Amino acid sequence: MKKKELPRFLYGGDYNPEQWPAETWSKDIQVFKQADINSATVNVFSWALLEPQEGQYDFTMLDKIVDNLSRANFNIVMATSTAAMPAWMFKKYPEVARVDYQGRRHVFGQRHNFCPSSKDYQRLASDLVAHLAERYHDNPHIVAWHVNNEYGGNCYCDNCAAAFRKWLKDRYQTPDKLNKAWNMNVWSHTIYDWDEIVVPNELGDAWGPEGIETIVAGLSIDYLRFQSDAMLNLFKLEKRVIEKYSPDAPVTTNFHSLPNKMVDYQKWAKGQDIISYDSYPAYDMPTYHPAFLYDLMRTLKHQPFMLMESTPAQVNWQPYSPLKRPGQVRATELQAVAHGADTVQYFQLKQAIGGSEKFHSAVIAHSGRTDTRAFKEVARLGHDLNKVGPVIKGAKTTAKVGIVFDWSNFWALEYVDGITQDLRYVPIILDYYRQFYEQNIPTDVISVDDDFSQYDLIVAPVLYMVKPGLGEKIDRYVKAGGNFVTSFMSGIVGPSDNVYTGGYPGPLKDVTGIWVEESDAVVPGHRTNISIGDQEYAAHLMCDLIHLEGAQAIATYANEFYAGVPAVTENKYGKGNAWYVGSRLEHDGLKKVIDRVIKFSGVKPLVDQATPLEVTKRVTTDGQELYFVLNMSNGSQELPMKFRGYHDLLTGRVAQPTLKGWDVEILQS
Amino acid sequence: MKKKELPRFLYGGDYNPEQWPAETWSKDIQVFKQADINSATVNVFSWALLEPQEGQYDFTMLDKIVDNLSRANFNIVMATSTAAMPAWMFKKYPEVARVDYQGRRHVFGQRHNFCPSSKDYQRLASDLVAHLAERYHDNPHIVAWHVNNEYGGNCYCDNCAAAFRKWLKDRYQTPDKLNKAWNMNVWSHTIYDWDEIVVPNELGDAWGPEGIETIVAGLSIDYLRFQSDAMLNLFKLEKRVIEKYSPDAPVTTNFHSLPNKMVDYQKWAKGQDIISYDSYPAYDMPTYHPAFLYDLMRTLKHQPFMLMESTPAQVNWQPYSPLKRPGQVRATELQAVAHGADTVQYFQLKQAIGGSEKFHSAVIAHSGRTDTRAFKEVARLGHDLNKVGPVIKGAKTTAKVGIVFDWSNFWALEYVDGITQDLRYVPIILDYYRQFYEQNIPTDVISVDDDFSQYDLIVAPVLYMVKPGLGEKIDRYVKAGGNFVTSFMSGIVGPSDNVYTGGYPGPLKDVTGIWVEESDAVVPGHRTNISIGDQEYAAHLMCDLIHLEGAQAIATYANEFYAGVPAVTENKYGKGNAWYVGSRLEHDGLKKVIDRVIKFSGVKPLVDQATPLEVTKRVTTDGQELYFVLNMSNGSQELPMKFRGYHDLLTGRVAQPTLKGWDVEILQS
Amino acid sequence: MKKKELPRFLYGGDYNPEQWPAETWSKDIQVFKQADINSATVNVFSWALLEPQEGQYDFTMLDKIVDNLSRANFNIVMATSTAAMPAWMFKKYPEVARVDYQGRRHVFGQRHNFCPSSKDYQRLASDLVAHLAERYHDNPHIVAWHVNNEYGGNCYCDNCAAAFRKWLKDRYQTPDKLNKAWNMNVWSHTIYDWDEIVVPNELGDAWGPEGIETIVAGLSIDYLRFQSDAMLNLFKLEKRVIEKYSPDAPVTTNFHSLPNKMVDYQKWAKGQDIISYDSYPAYDMPTYHPAFLYDLMRTLKHQPFMLMESTPAQVNWQPYSPLKRPGQVRATELQAVAHGADTVQYFQLKQAIGGSEKFHSAVIAHSGRTDTRAFKEVARLGHDLNKVGPVIKGAKTTAKVGIVFDWSNFWALEYVDGITQDLRYVPIILDYYRQFYEQNIPTDVISVDDDFSQYDLIVAPVLYMVKPGLGEKIDRYVKAGGNFVTSFMSGIVGPSDNVYTGGYPGPLKDVTGIWVEESDAVVPGHRTNISIGDQEYAAHLMCDLIHLEGAQAIATYANEFYAGVPAVTENKYGKGNAWYVGSRLEHDGLKKVIDRVIKFSGVKPLVDQATPLEVTKRVTTDGQELYFVLNMSNGSQELPMKFRGYHDLLTGRVAQPTLKGWDVEILQS
């Protein structure tokens, strides 16, 4: 059944009135209304209240909460409360608790620590959700269901081991095929029976920090696939229950982190009716990092998404939580909108007085006062969204550049034991993303399964794992006129982390027109350079020694015994072009390369003029072009000439020629 | 029954002759006498020798040791040997061993690793002490009993869990009240039955380093309270047994560390007949740190204390153990006396040849020689104490400044998850202590339960936890003319770590006349300043943004968007004054503030003249004023003019006008 | 029975064709032959293939592999496959897996994780080896047997505990004697029954990083002795089985690491028919470190050894794996030969496509190509060895300097808790080794049990543990005219880590003619100097304050309160001399001292002229002197005058006067 859309641009967030006396709630609503807040997410962590003992349900409190919000005409995002299990459940069914990477079972406490393979957990969660869905499905204020919370974190228990063996049997059919896939004749690992497989934990084939060190990468990567699937099954289980009662209500779970390594969001996206995301950029994170994450979230379904959580002022759990500067919260929230968010939701609407997040900010702070800087900023944004939300909602983003991000590759690459210990996936992807961000060229962050043909340029750095068919897909794309960028540590292994023999970059050799004979590690304290024209730039991490087999060099190494050897290459291939960047280049060096790529590919920035302002475009459902111009810094910046005279939706006036620190304009011509 | 006083100023320390053949002992006594050593602590770790198997006692060795010392007319501090359990006990009763924060039970080995809730341990320890007390209570050379050793370190076993639940039931009566106290509706933590409570360990609601990270601070703080109480019960158990046989002998256990976080010494002090303390300042520790600790120990009972352990030369267990420079040991030991010690005792009188402390120095070193620098310094101090000890013993210290130190606050503050990860209690307390130390203004280090009215000035930085009644007590104190200093991160939570709503600093708002709207973290690599007059000083850690609600600003921020906002305030309140310091100031900036506080409060230094020398005063039982003047550095320093012509008890001559490196004078006018 | 010699100079390495289809193998052989490879080590990790379930053997694959190599006339080193157990064995007999230092049993995975005390492991390994030996003993191509692989790593399980108690009973007879040896009256550790002994793990008497922290050093050191012995028994078990079938085949196991701390190679050497060693110097390791290790390996049996593993290009498991520079691999391999290797073997001949070492280089790389720099270098070395191998094989090395290296001392010294945490054994030994290395003076790296009389100079720094008789042996050696160097932290303890009383350096006091009264730690950020003549040099780590008792000072401290106190001493003793170096001197300062020692001792460099080239000498079985001249750097160096006109075996021509980066010459006059 087709799912309903969100009825309006939501402004609100997580709200936990069960932590306060009911007589305080009407005051809460009053305060929220002062800030034009129109929605609340409830019931995220109330299982213990809803089900004080197995099978005994008590909805008194939640009824009151829902009633209170409904009477105030709030939209409600109804969560299922399954992310934190009650104490009695740990006592009665210890196996609902996760076993950690060291083999230790968790005890009651924390949250997000259920075992995805526990039948008891599944049954109890499913029962709870059935009761919730049955009770509340016909409340018209409920506009979406929020399953569980921030899935993630792996379990290594015996139940998971059993489920994993079953998962493997489905994938590989016979132990023999598994042995081949995981190359098990190495170190006498050959197995003959499924139950000889043990899960990768610190005392077996994986030994270092979780997710980083492994003896058998095939095993470890498959375990991550399995765990992501096992958690996805939990999501689907709850979703099916909800849909039984409420077939047309959109169902989502909130994605998170930078991004979360443990869950394959691209695989999960299919099961989400709408993507929702919790955004907590750290104070010292460059502004292109959240932009990248928003583009990733938007691209998951090529649709607007919900900004499900964000902080209205300070977080508490990062090492240092400086105050957001005046205007910064508004700019930060609108950055998400600029990249495709159709909601702005906070964690949290009212600040807890106890618990580990009591110093996380909220719309209603501990002081309860509204004459605060933080509240005024929240209210100002509420008024803004009240005005522009209806116009923005549903507006689409178009990009001609696709940056490839792939979870299997994320896993495989960070298990690599070789060349250099400093190899990490996201920072390298961000190197490339930043190039387009700083030139205000819209990008999608796509999966390897996305349709490449809609892009003029595909950028796939460190594409270490190339699954069957992907090499051919890239080949076809370039031959047909596409432009393709890849880098060192690409084309190395297949889906189970076995190396493609015959020379690196394996299935990408033809399209790139090169052969990488060997790779040097750049060691600490050492500087290796490349030359482009008469300019030198630093090369970090590792240096591929490239043989041209059809390609031409556009950069060469400037020192070491391989001075003169190609470092960056360009290959005309069919009607298209492919570039190979053989090292991790410093920003300016990479800019030289990417500028050339951009020129060849014909992709265009949203504004021709160089500017430190961030510019994005969304096109409304009725075809209006909205330019988001954001000053993501403390200092003033000039509006690009192109936008002079444009109309600013936020002020209802003509665009100001100067944007002060953290100013935002939403412009129409 | 009133306890006996120590019969004289003790000079001695831990002595373990059971590690050597009996024929070597008389030589030991000879050597000790060369150094005017008059006492020994024995039997600290001999359980395995005393009770080779359960219920079979063998006092042959200890009888000989006691006899040997008695014949030499030594005073004996008799320890109870319960801090290290024999191997057979671990084998027979594995539950006597502590379970660690990861849930792992200890095996035989080490020391200080008994479970405080083990009935077997309690029974066996109690039996041992009964045998000891019965056997030795009428030996007149025994001047004090020393229970166990350096209590500390928590257990997380099932027996402790059971005892904890009982402790909680006594404190909270019902699960419902507990839920409220710990704010358990957060994250679905609501419990319905006492046995749903699990102890805070790494796999539950506490997850980071022990004592630092927690989800439910109420739980974690209560667990620390419980463990401190459980160990205190062990102490009391032994004490009761001793008193059965020896009702008038003073009983103590040696406190330790900088200070020990795990034991609430203020609560424990009530049960001690005399405070004893083990002092091991590290080589790179500023001299005001041990001074602070001595003042804390003295203030615990407002009486002189025993310096129960200290090193006669080098320690072995610190990362680096440089030699004490010539004279340094003497100055270091006399610093304790200057602050209230009525004994000087070493660990150890004779150096072990094996075991983990074999490179810890001793009066009798491995060489056995007395022609060493270290022995000569020990002997010199012995001669000194022989002369001045009788005068000093019992002399009192008077202070008009009370610096507040509170164990619950220590625990609560360091669990805080927010603003900045660098928040630690002791360093901030030391910032303030140092101000008075460097001006030679005597201070007590008081608890929140001490009588405030005897002080002209109370200094309570980062008084994060304000228990019921404390806010009012401070109010009354200031209204009545007292002077009060507090700081950022004060007045935030009640006894279970729930935040006071209505604005920070909660119960301290009236007395300080301010409201703190928000707090900025000072991030690494960033400099924030405050202005006092035309001078700027660095502000570290965090910056409170203060609204004046009656107070006046005496410092404002000099940069950031909050330039001009009050940073330090002063409030006339009733007949007194209250200051609030909104950031962690660098030493010079804080000095500016404290100088003003000192002026207003009318507290006086012992010597008006600025001097790098440390000066304290003790007043003897017959009313003589003794000034301790210590040069705690390698370089020479001039004696302040005030003391010229004073009489030096140590030399029996007029005070020298120059103190060479590590020189000490004990002066009378 | 006398063992056969290796039939020729082996060039080859580990070869695992079981990881590839059999049809690829003949191509492999072709490639190997291009590089003059003449041998292969097989069957290192094939247990799971050989014995798919208990007692069912399948040699089909191995038969083919052996046949393939035999037909190609390769020499075969036959491994026993016992270093990695099959999955079924963990399932069936969980106790075959090691228990770690935290008490956690390993699960299937990794390798080298069998428990040495497991009867099941012993039985199963023994059966496997019997089948192998029976099947292959008469294959004439098999030139050596390679037992297990890189033994090392301790087990802390109950079976080991039981075996340890038995081992202790053999050593100490009674608990009482054990108590005395371990000085167990400290901290109430006295035991009365053998089963009161628990193994040193993290939850008992050892608590920090494995092998570094302990309460009872006697226990911890004995446990290391026991584990080394227990593993040695495994080796002997397999060896006996092989010898039953093949009494004259040389049997070895490959030693490893820098060196491996966990195995007493000097004790093990007696059971090896030939020493074999795996050499993996890190990219940032000074070249004298592998030289030291080769000298150690050669000295173990005072015979040439096998270089059993080394990398033909890059490793993968070090933090950074830069490429070896052109020529560097060849120089690195020939360095081993220069110090006594009679084989050059690689790990590995063919690069795996999966598993944790897939990025470890191989003769046949992933590309399969032979037109690579790496393959060409391997082939060049093959041609070289083909030419010079027959001449070199069996050539002997003679040294007049013996540097003492002792495993018990290694263990004991690094358990020391005192003075400074930075005390480590190998770096200090290397300080001294480097002095001789840089002057091209041949050294043996000897055990304390070697015959001292064959050396003109014995160097034994940080000889902390001096077992009974060793002091006397040194005395006799010096009295008879020997020259002896020792240092700080020497002569401190006996075999169970109990301190020698009476003054440091205990049994070395007479020979050194000194008494060390105390030792200062050199703390971070602090500089202490010594003076030699009018020059000052830095003293690191710790500074002994020395009294002369017959010796004379040849250096004194230049600052601190002990300025002027002797820092380095020289003592004429009988017909010889003894030096004591009281601190860790910087390189130049130590050079001053050692230059003097060299002059007095009369030991001679191989070439008088100072040169950055490395020079060694081997004397062939027919008495020819071969000088190895190695340029172990990137830059060019001049050949010393002495060698001008010499004949270079490698080129067959007269020596080149300049050695380019990484050039090697093997010269005859």
mmCIF file of C-alpha atoms in Angstrom, chain B residues 503-619:
data_model
loop_
_atom_site.group_PDB
_atom_site.id
_atom_site.type_symbol
_atom_site.label_atom_id
_atom_site.label_comp_id
_atom_site.label_asym_id
_atom_site.label_seq_id
_atom_site.Cartn_x
_atom_site.Cartn_y
_atom_site.Cartn_z
ATOM 1 C CA GLY B 503 18.644 27.868 36.736
ATOM 2 C CA TYR B 504 22.220 27.254 37.805
ATOM 3 C CA PRO B 505 23.740 27.383 40.401
ATOM 4 C CA GLY B 506 20.539 26.086 41.940
ATOM 5 C CA PRO B 507 20.572 26.408 45.720
ATOM 6 C CA LEU B 508 23.518 28.804 45.468
ATOM 7 C CA LYS B 509 21.695 31.312 43.263
ATOM 8 C CA ASP B 510 20.581 33.573 46.068
ATOM 9 C CA VAL B 511 23.815 33.665 47.939
ATOM 10 C CA THR B 512 25.852 34.304 44.794
ATOM 11 C CA GLY B 513 23.287 36.655 43.278
ATOM 12 C CA ILE B 514 23.732 35.285 39.779
ATOM 13 C CA TRP B 515 22.212 33.053 37.145
ATOM 14 C CA VAL B 516 24.391 31.011 34.839
ATOM 15 C CA GLU B 517 22.585 30.712 31.540
ATOM 16 C CA GLU B 518 25.019 28.489 29.726
ATOM 17 C CA SER B 519 28.614 27.232 29.802
ATOM 18 C CA ASP B 520 31.142 27.118 27.005
ATOM 19 C CA ALA B 521 33.818 24.462 26.768
ATOM 20 C CA VAL B 522 37.329 25.761 26.217
ATOM 21 C CA VAL B 523 38.580 23.442 23.514
ATOM 22 C CA PRO B 524 42.179 22.284 23.037
ATOM 23 C CA GLY B 525 44.321 24.773 21.180
ATOM 24 C CA HIS B 526 41.985 27.638 21.918
ATOM 25 C CA ARG B 527 42.521 30.558 24.259
ATOM 26 C CA THR B 528 39.776 32.373 26.107
ATOM 27 C CA ASN B 529 40.625 35.291 28.369
ATOM 28 C CA ILE B 530 39.055 37.192 31.165
ATOM 29 C CA SER B 531 39.713 40.839 32.009
ATOM 30 C CA ILE B 532 40.363 42.118 35.485
ATOM 31 C CA GLY B 533 41.024 45.821 35.333
ATOM 32 C CA ASP B 534 43.262 46.287 32.330
ATOM 33 C CA GLN B 535 44.871 42.888 32.654
ATOM 34 C CA GLU B 536 43.892 39.717 30.818
ATOM 35 C CA TYR B 537 44.240 36.175 32.115
ATOM 36 C CA ALA B 538 43.580 32.814 30.526
ATOM 37 C CA ALA B 539 40.359 30.975 31.308
ATOM 38 C CA HIS B 540 40.544 27.203 30.998
ATOM 39 C CA LEU B 541 38.226 24.215 30.944
ATOM 40 C CA MET B 542 34.845 25.954 30.732
ATOM 41 C CA CYS B 543 33.347 29.405 30.829
ATOM 42 C CA ASP B 544 30.071 30.150 32.554
ATOM 43 C CA LEU B 545 27.976 32.908 30.978
ATOM 44 C CA ILE B 546 26.717 34.719 34.023
ATOM 45 C CA HIS B 547 23.745 37.011 34.505
ATOM 46 C CA LEU B 548 24.007 39.353 37.474
ATOM 47 C CA GLU B 549 20.999 39.059 39.722
ATOM 48 C CA GLY B 550 22.245 41.222 42.508
ATOM 49 C CA ALA B 551 25.950 40.493 42.281
ATOM 50 C CA GLN B 552 28.547 42.692 40.614
ATOM 51 C CA ALA B 553 31.109 41.577 38.091
ATOM 52 C CA ILE B 554 34.732 41.699 39.162
ATOM 53 C CA ALA B 555 35.954 40.093 35.961
ATOM 54 C CA THR B 556 34.436 39.806 32.504
ATOM 55 C CA TYR B 557 35.309 37.732 29.472
ATOM 56 C CA ALA B 558 37.686 39.447 27.110
ATOM 57 C CA ASN B 559 36.966 37.608 23.889
ATOM 58 C CA GLU B 560 34.481 35.239 22.257
ATOM 59 C CA PHE B 561 30.924 36.251 21.505
ATOM 60 C CA TYR B 562 30.473 36.659 25.231
ATOM 61 C CA ALA B 563 33.129 39.341 25.615
ATOM 62 C CA GLY B 564 31.942 41.628 28.348
ATOM 63 C CA VAL B 565 29.833 38.994 30.043
ATOM 64 C CA PRO B 566 30.628 38.587 33.754
ATOM 65 C CA ALA B 567 33.171 35.854 34.484
ATOM 66 C CA VAL B 568 33.751 36.384 38.201
ATOM 67 C CA THR B 569 31.214 37.963 40.505
ATOM 68 C CA GLU B 570 30.955 39.275 44.026
ATOM 69 C CA ASN B 571 27.757 39.516 46.004
ATOM 70 C CA LYS B 572 27.124 41.276 49.272
ATOM 71 C CA TYR B 573 24.681 39.040 51.057
ATOM 72 C CA GLY B 574 23.486 39.796 54.543
ATOM 73 C CA LYS B 575 26.586 40.640 56.514
ATOM 74 C CA GLY B 576 28.839 38.587 54.297
ATOM 75 C CA ASN B 577 30.052 38.191 50.765
ATOM 76 C CA ALA B 578 29.927 35.487 48.128
ATOM 77 C CA TRP B 579 32.161 35.148 45.109
ATOM 78 C CA TYR B 580 31.526 33.022 42.048
ATOM 79 C CA VAL B 581 34.411 32.192 39.722
ATOM 80 C CA GLY B 582 32.895 31.212 36.373
ATOM 81 C CA SER B 583 35.909 29.552 34.803
ATOM 82 C CA ARG B 584 39.096 27.741 35.675
ATOM 83 C CA LEU B 585 41.525 30.625 35.856
ATOM 84 C CA GLU B 586 45.233 30.432 35.385
ATOM 85 C CA HIS B 587 47.216 30.917 38.562
ATOM 86 C CA ASP B 588 47.846 34.664 38.181
ATOM 87 C CA GLY B 589 44.250 35.419 37.327
ATOM 88 C CA LEU B 590 42.940 33.419 40.236
ATOM 89 C CA LYS B 591 45.457 35.153 42.492
ATOM 90 C CA LYS B 592 43.930 38.500 41.574
ATOM 91 C CA VAL B 593 40.528 37.200 42.605
ATOM 92 C CA ILE B 594 41.667 35.487 45.777
ATOM 93 C CA ASP B 595 43.753 38.471 46.866
ATOM 94 C CA ARG B 596 40.551 40.474 46.809
ATOM 95 C CA VAL B 597 38.700 37.761 48.693
ATOM 96 C CA ILE B 598 41.428 37.638 51.326
ATOM 97 C CA LYS B 599 41.313 41.381 51.775
ATOM 98 C CA PHE B 600 37.545 41.372 52.208
ATOM 99 C CA SER B 601 37.561 38.373 54.501
ATOM 100 C CA GLY B 602 40.247 39.721 56.753
ATOM 101 C CA VAL B 603 42.147 36.438 56.925
ATOM 102 C CA LYS B 604 45.817 36.895 57.677
ATOM 103 C CA PRO B 605 48.998 35.186 56.522
ATOM 104 C CA LEU B 606 51.393 33.886 59.150
ATOM 105 C CA VAL B 607 54.006 36.168 57.765
ATOM 106 C CA ASP B 608 53.219 39.373 55.930
ATOM 107 C CA GLN B 609 56.206 39.260 53.708
ATOM 108 C CA ALA B 610 56.061 37.401 50.410
ATOM 109 C CA THR B 611 58.378 34.405 50.554
ATOM 110 C CA PRO B 612 58.883 31.163 48.686
ATOM 111 C CA LEU B 613 59.346 29.490 52.069
ATOM 112 C CA GLU B 614 56.525 27.468 53.510
ATOM 113 C CA VAL B 615 55.437 28.659 56.947
ATOM 114 C CA THR B 616 52.993 26.957 59.307
ATOM 115 C CA LYS B 617 52.180 27.378 62.942
ATOM 116 C CA ARG B 618 51.357 24.878 65.652
ATOM 117 C CA VAL B 619 50.492 25.876 69.202
#
